[in-house]
Structure formats: structure tokens, C-alpha cells
Short mmCIF file of C-alpha atoms in Angstrom, two decimals:
data_model
loop_
_atom_site.label_atom_id
_atom_site.label_comp_id
_atom_site.label_asym_id
_atom_site.label_seq_id
_atom_site.Cartn_x
_atom_site.Cartn_y
_atom_site.Cartn_z
CA MET A 8 93.92 88.28 111.41
CA THR A 9 96.29 90.57 113.28
CA ARG A 10 96.56 89.97 117.00
CA GLU A 11 98.46 92.41 119.31
CA THR A 12 98.54 93.44 122.97
CA SER A 13 97.66 97.13 123.13
CA PRO A 14 96.80 98.51 126.57
CA LEU A 15 94.74 101.57 126.64
CA ASP A 16 95.84 104.87 128.16
CA ARG A 17 94.28 105.19 131.58
CA ASN A 18 95.36 108.88 131.60
CA ASP A 19 93.35 109.69 128.38
CA ASP A 20 90.16 111.81 129.07
CA ARG A 21 88.07 109.62 126.83
CA PRO A 22 86.23 106.58 128.48
CA LEU A 23 87.88 103.21 127.85
CA TYR A 24 85.10 102.00 125.67
CA GLN A 25 85.68 104.86 123.29
CA GLN A 26 89.40 104.44 123.19
CA LEU A 27 88.73 100.56 122.52
CA TYR A 28 86.14 101.52 119.81
CA ALA A 29 88.63 103.80 118.11
CA ALA A 30 91.38 101.06 118.33
CA LEU A 31 88.97 98.39 116.85
CA ARG A 32 87.52 100.66 114.17
CA GLY A 33 91.09 101.32 113.17
CA LYS A 34 91.71 97.68 112.46
CA VAL A 35 88.78 97.57 110.12
CA GLN A 36 89.66 100.81 108.33
CA ARG A 37 93.24 99.60 107.78
CA GLY A 38 92.18 96.25 106.65
CA GLU A 39 93.73 94.35 109.51
CA TRP A 40 90.38 92.74 109.98
CA SER A 41 89.29 91.56 106.39
CA PRO A 42 85.67 92.01 105.21
CA ALA A 43 83.45 89.16 106.32
CA GLY A 44 86.14 87.89 108.57
CA MET A 45 85.50 86.84 112.10
CA ILE A 46 86.98 89.32 114.86
CA PRO A 47 88.39 88.00 118.11
CA ALA A 48 86.16 86.75 120.81
CA GLU A 49 85.23 89.12 123.80
CA ALA A 50 87.51 87.24 126.15
CA GLU A 51 90.42 87.73 123.67
CA LEU A 52 89.73 91.41 123.39
CA MET A 53 89.60 91.75 127.21
CA ALA A 54 93.14 90.13 127.48
CA ASP A 55 94.59 92.07 124.52
CA TYR A 56 93.52 95.42 125.94
CA GLY A 57 93.27 94.95 129.59
CA VAL A 58 89.68 95.90 130.00
CA SER A 59 86.38 94.53 131.40
CA ARG A 60 83.68 92.61 129.51
CA ILE A 61 81.50 95.62 129.93
CA THR A 62 83.91 97.91 128.11
CA VAL A 63 84.40 95.46 125.30
CA ARG A 64 80.61 95.02 124.78
CA ALA A 65 80.09 98.72 124.86
CA ALA A 66 82.76 99.15 122.12
CA LEU A 67 81.38 96.41 120.04
CA ASP A 68 77.79 97.71 120.49
CA GLN A 69 78.97 100.97 118.92
CA MET A 70 80.68 99.16 116.03
CA VAL A 71 77.32 97.28 115.51
CA ARG A 72 75.47 100.64 115.43
CA ASP A 73 78.00 102.15 113.05
CA GLY A 74 77.60 99.33 110.61
CA LEU A 75 81.24 98.09 110.98
CA ILE A 76 80.50 94.56 112.43
CA GLU A 77 77.58 92.30 112.73
CA ARG A 78 76.79 89.63 115.24
CA GLN A 79 75.74 86.07 114.22
CA ARG A 80 74.03 84.18 117.06
CA GLY A 81 76.07 81.18 118.12
CA ARG A 82 79.04 82.19 115.79
CA GLY A 83 80.48 85.45 116.99
CA SER A 84 81.01 88.82 115.30
CA PHE A 85 82.14 89.56 111.81
CA VAL A 86 83.34 92.56 109.79
CA ARG A 87 80.67 93.60 107.46
CA ALA A 88 81.43 92.89 103.90
CA ALA A 89 79.97 95.97 102.52
CA ALA A 90 82.69 98.44 101.16
CA PRO A 91 82.75 102.05 102.08
CA GLU A 92 81.64 104.66 99.62
CA ALA A 93 84.54 105.05 97.20
CA ARG A 94 84.10 108.74 96.62
CA ALA A 95 83.88 109.62 100.32
CA CYS A 96 86.86 111.78 101.32
CA ILE A 97 87.42 109.66 104.42
CA THR A 98 88.68 106.87 102.17
CA SER A 99 92.14 106.86 100.57
CA LEU A 100 92.57 108.10 97.09
CA THR A 101 95.90 106.49 96.98
CA ASP A 102 94.35 103.09 97.75
CA GLN A 103 91.51 103.47 95.23
CA VAL A 104 94.00 104.38 92.39
CA LEU A 105 96.30 101.60 93.28
CA ARG A 106 93.62 99.02 93.27
CA SER A 107 92.55 100.34 89.81
CA GLY A 108 95.99 99.43 88.36
CA ARG A 109 97.13 103.00 87.95
CA THR A 110 99.79 104.89 89.54
CA PRO A 111 99.19 107.77 92.04
CA THR A 112 101.97 110.16 93.07
CA THR A 113 102.06 113.25 95.35
CA ASP A 114 103.92 116.41 95.37
CA VAL A 115 104.05 118.18 98.83
CA LEU A 116 103.96 121.85 98.09
CA GLY A 117 104.36 122.97 101.67
CA VAL A 118 103.48 122.46 105.41
CA GLU A 119 102.63 125.63 107.31
CA ILE A 120 101.94 125.82 111.04
CA ARG A 121 100.19 128.79 112.55
CA PRO A 122 97.15 129.84 114.54
CA ALA A 123 93.90 129.19 112.60
CA ALA A 124 92.96 132.81 112.52
CA ARG A 125 96.11 133.55 110.45
CA PHE A 126 95.21 131.44 107.42
CA THR A 127 93.51 133.10 104.52
CA GLU A 128 91.04 130.24 104.14
CA ASP A 129 87.45 131.47 105.35
CA GLN A 130 85.41 129.67 108.01
CA LEU A 131 87.96 126.94 109.32
CA PRO A 132 86.21 124.90 111.86
CA PHE A 133 88.80 125.67 114.52
CA PRO A 134 89.17 128.39 117.22
CA GLY A 135 91.10 131.33 115.92
CA ASP A 136 93.86 130.71 118.51
CA GLU A 137 94.19 126.89 117.62
CA VAL A 138 97.60 126.12 116.25
CA VAL A 139 96.89 124.32 112.93
CA ALA A 140 99.08 122.57 110.33
CA ARG A 141 98.29 123.27 106.71
CA ILE A 142 99.42 120.59 104.28
CA GLU A 143 99.21 121.46 100.59
CA ARG A 144 99.68 118.70 97.93
CA VAL A 145 99.20 118.04 94.28
CA ARG A 146 97.85 114.77 93.72
CA ARG A 147 98.61 112.97 90.16
CA ILE A 148 97.38 109.90 88.51
CA ASP A 149 99.61 108.47 85.89
CA GLY A 150 101.65 111.80 86.03
CA ARG A 151 98.69 113.87 85.43
CA PRO A 152 97.71 116.46 88.14
CA VAL A 153 94.09 115.73 89.18
CA ALA A 154 93.68 117.57 92.49
CA LEU A 155 95.20 120.20 94.65
CA MET A 156 94.41 119.51 98.43
CA ARG A 157 94.83 121.84 101.31
CA SER A 158 94.44 119.78 104.49
CA PHE A 159 94.20 121.47 107.96
CA ILE A 160 94.81 119.51 111.14
CA PRO A 161 95.32 120.72 114.70
CA GLU A 162 99.04 120.75 115.29
CA ARG A 163 98.67 118.94 118.75
CA HIS A 164 97.60 115.89 116.70
CA VAL A 165 100.41 115.95 114.26
CA PRO A 166 103.45 117.29 116.33
CA GLY A 167 106.40 118.01 114.19
CA VAL A 168 104.62 117.16 110.85
CA SER A 169 106.70 118.07 107.80
CA ALA A 170 106.93 117.41 104.09
CA SER A 171 109.35 114.55 104.79
CA ASP A 172 106.54 112.50 106.53
CA PHE A 173 105.10 111.83 103.00
CA ALA A 174 106.31 109.52 100.33
CA GLU A 175 106.16 110.67 96.60
CA GLU A 176 104.70 107.37 95.68
CA GLY A 177 103.25 104.14 97.19
CA PRO A 178 100.79 103.86 100.20
CA ALA A 179 102.99 106.37 102.39
CA GLN A 180 101.93 109.30 100.10
CA SER A 181 98.40 109.06 101.64
CA LEU A 182 97.47 111.64 104.25
CA LEU A 183 95.33 109.04 105.93
CA TYR A 184 98.16 106.54 105.99
CA VAL A 185 100.45 109.21 107.58
CA LEU A 186 97.85 110.18 110.03
CA GLU A 187 97.30 106.62 111.24
CA HIS A 188 100.87 105.23 110.91
CA ARG A 189 103.01 108.10 111.72
CA PHE A 190 100.79 110.05 114.36
CA GLY A 191 98.17 107.51 115.47
CA VAL A 192 95.30 109.65 114.38
CA LEU A 193 92.11 107.66 113.49
CA LEU A 194 89.21 109.63 111.71
CA ASP A 195 85.72 108.55 112.31
CA VAL A 196 82.81 110.37 110.83
CA GLY A 197 82.24 113.53 108.80
CA GLU A 198 80.61 115.28 105.97
CA GLU A 199 81.64 116.47 102.61
CA THR A 200 80.31 119.17 100.29
CA LEU A 201 80.92 119.37 96.53
CA VAL A 202 80.90 122.80 95.00
CA PRO A 203 81.38 123.67 91.23
CA THR A 204 83.57 126.80 90.58
CA GLY A 205 86.12 128.23 88.36
CA ALA A 206 89.99 127.80 89.14
CA GLU A 207 91.46 130.62 91.02
CA PRO A 208 94.98 131.98 90.06
CA ARG A 209 96.52 130.20 93.05
CA ASP A 210 95.05 126.92 92.18
CA ALA A 211 95.54 127.14 88.35
CA GLU A 212 99.37 127.16 88.42
CA PRO A 213 100.10 124.03 90.38
CA LEU A 214 97.29 122.07 88.57
CA ARG A 215 98.71 123.44 85.00
CA ILE A 216 95.25 124.69 84.00
CA GLU A 217 93.95 128.04 82.89
CA VAL A 218 92.44 130.51 85.39
CA GLY A 219 88.64 130.07 85.19
CA THR A 220 88.88 126.60 84.12
CA PRO A 221 85.76 124.70 85.54
CA VAL A 222 86.72 122.61 88.63
CA ALA A 223 84.93 120.90 91.54
CA VAL A 224 85.86 121.83 95.12
CA LYS A 225 85.41 118.95 97.51
CA ILE A 226 85.12 120.35 101.23
CA CYS A 227 85.53 117.72 103.86
CA ARG A 228 85.22 118.01 107.69
CA ILE A 229 85.93 114.83 109.76
CA GLU A 230 85.92 114.08 113.38
CA ASN A 231 87.78 111.59 115.55
CA ALA A 232 86.06 109.02 117.67
CA ALA A 233 85.71 111.66 120.49
CA GLY A 234 83.54 113.84 118.19
CA GLU A 235 86.47 116.39 117.73
CA THR A 236 87.01 117.96 114.28
CA THR A 237 90.37 116.52 113.43
CA LEU A 238 90.73 117.11 109.62
CA TYR A 239 89.31 119.84 107.42
CA GLU A 240 90.28 119.68 103.85
CA GLU A 241 89.68 121.57 100.59
CA ALA A 242 90.37 119.65 97.44
CA ILE A 243 90.27 121.32 93.99
CA TRP A 244 89.57 118.62 91.36
CA CYS A 245 90.32 119.37 87.78
CA ALA A 246 89.95 115.92 86.26
CA PRO A 247 86.86 113.61 86.08
CA GLN A 248 86.53 111.06 88.72
CA THR A 249 85.42 107.74 87.19
CA GLN A 250 84.39 104.60 89.13
CA SER A 251 82.55 101.37 88.33
CA ILE A 252 79.04 101.29 89.65
CA GLN A 253 76.21 98.78 89.56
CA ARG A 254 72.74 98.73 90.72
CA PHE A 255 71.09 95.76 92.57
CA PRO A 256 67.26 96.47 92.51
CA GLU A 257 64.89 95.01 94.89
CA PRO A 258 62.76 92.13 93.36
CA LEU A 259 59.78 93.25 91.54
CA PRO A 260 56.45 92.02 93.23
CA ALA A 261 54.73 89.14 91.45
CA VAL A 262 52.09 90.21 88.96
CA ARG A 263 48.73 88.70 89.66
#
């Protein structure tokens, strides 16, 4: 279990319990607190983050409500063992592919920074005058292009972001990894929409497919712990996404 002293920012506009919640949630998301593992006691968290017991309990209560931890009377609080939905856009494609024994790689096609209104994409969830970074990447699995991703993030969250922040391979090619480890941005909740369509000319070339080839567009909008839209992403998938699944049905009632 990772232990560190991380005083919170007293000048941050967010309440201390929200800052603490974001910090603790990050430990769960990054795997620093392993599934089913016990988290530090309230007194330890108070000392580590320099906050009151009320603040610690408010943050832990939110983690319980969000299904991140569970309390066991007389024992303490534990990370829930349930894994996140593997196909959710808030999880790392890089991590999923590496765990499957395959090799993910990333080509960063470009990083552009301009006001949201000057991008050609429709209905970006940011004010028109918000300066936004657009990061365009081709994701590959075992060398084969599988997705073209256009990610939009307010520039104030990623000051100075550039293609050099991303590795071509390994964990550091992941956008989520770069956001968390390079810029300290932690994502919280969001929504995703899957739309079937045909590949447009600007998408077909980097994916090495014909114009009009059936593709799936996954549109994600994700907020941070303060409820602010922090990431909007359009991912054009040209390859099937396969994962292992298993159903655990409820026991059938006894037949009388």
C-alpha cells in the first residue's frame, strides 16, 4: 500500500473534502490501493493530508456512495474488489491491451491549441472562448490500426501539452496516464455514446481503410471530481473489440 504525505491546497476553490476525495479516488484508479485491500485508517489520512476527521469522513462517505470502497464493522475500510467496466472510455485501453498479452502502440498525429469555437467538430461541451487542446492519435494493437482518437481538454488543465508528452509504447502512451502523472488531472464520472457510421475521408487515411467502411464512433464526455467537463473524446473504431465475459446468474428458487 502506498503511503505519502500530500497536504491539500488551501487556496483551491473546492472544499477540502472534495480535494481529498479526488486524491483518494486517484489511488484507487491508479491501483496504488489494490482491490480488496485495506485503506489507511482515518487517523492516518488525517495526518497524511493535514485535515480534520470530519473532512476525512466526508471524503470516505463519498467513496462509499460511489462504490469505490466498503466499510466492514470492526475491521476498517476496503477497496471494492469489483473491476470497472472494461469497455468504458474512462478506463485505459493501454492497460487493457497490455493485460491481454498484446502490444499497444500510439502515433500522435498532432496537438492543436485554440478556442473551442475554432475547431470544426460540432457541439464541443466547452464555451466557445475556452482555449482547448485537441490531441489526435492513432491507436494500434500488434501493429494494426484499431482506432483514431480526437481528445479535447481545456488547455488550463494541460498547460504546455505537446506530442512529446506521449510515449510511442508502454504505459506512458495512455492519455489517462499522461493526464494523471504529467498534469495531475483526475477524471471522475461521465457518459459515452456509441454511434455506427461510415468512415469519412479524414478518418479513413490514418486508419488505412476505405472511405465509407463501417466504423463505430465512441463519444465520451468525462467530468472531474468538481463536476467540470474535463475531457471530451471522439474515437473512431475500425476493428472489433473483443473481451471475455461471464454471467453469474442469481440462484433459482427451489421448486416445490
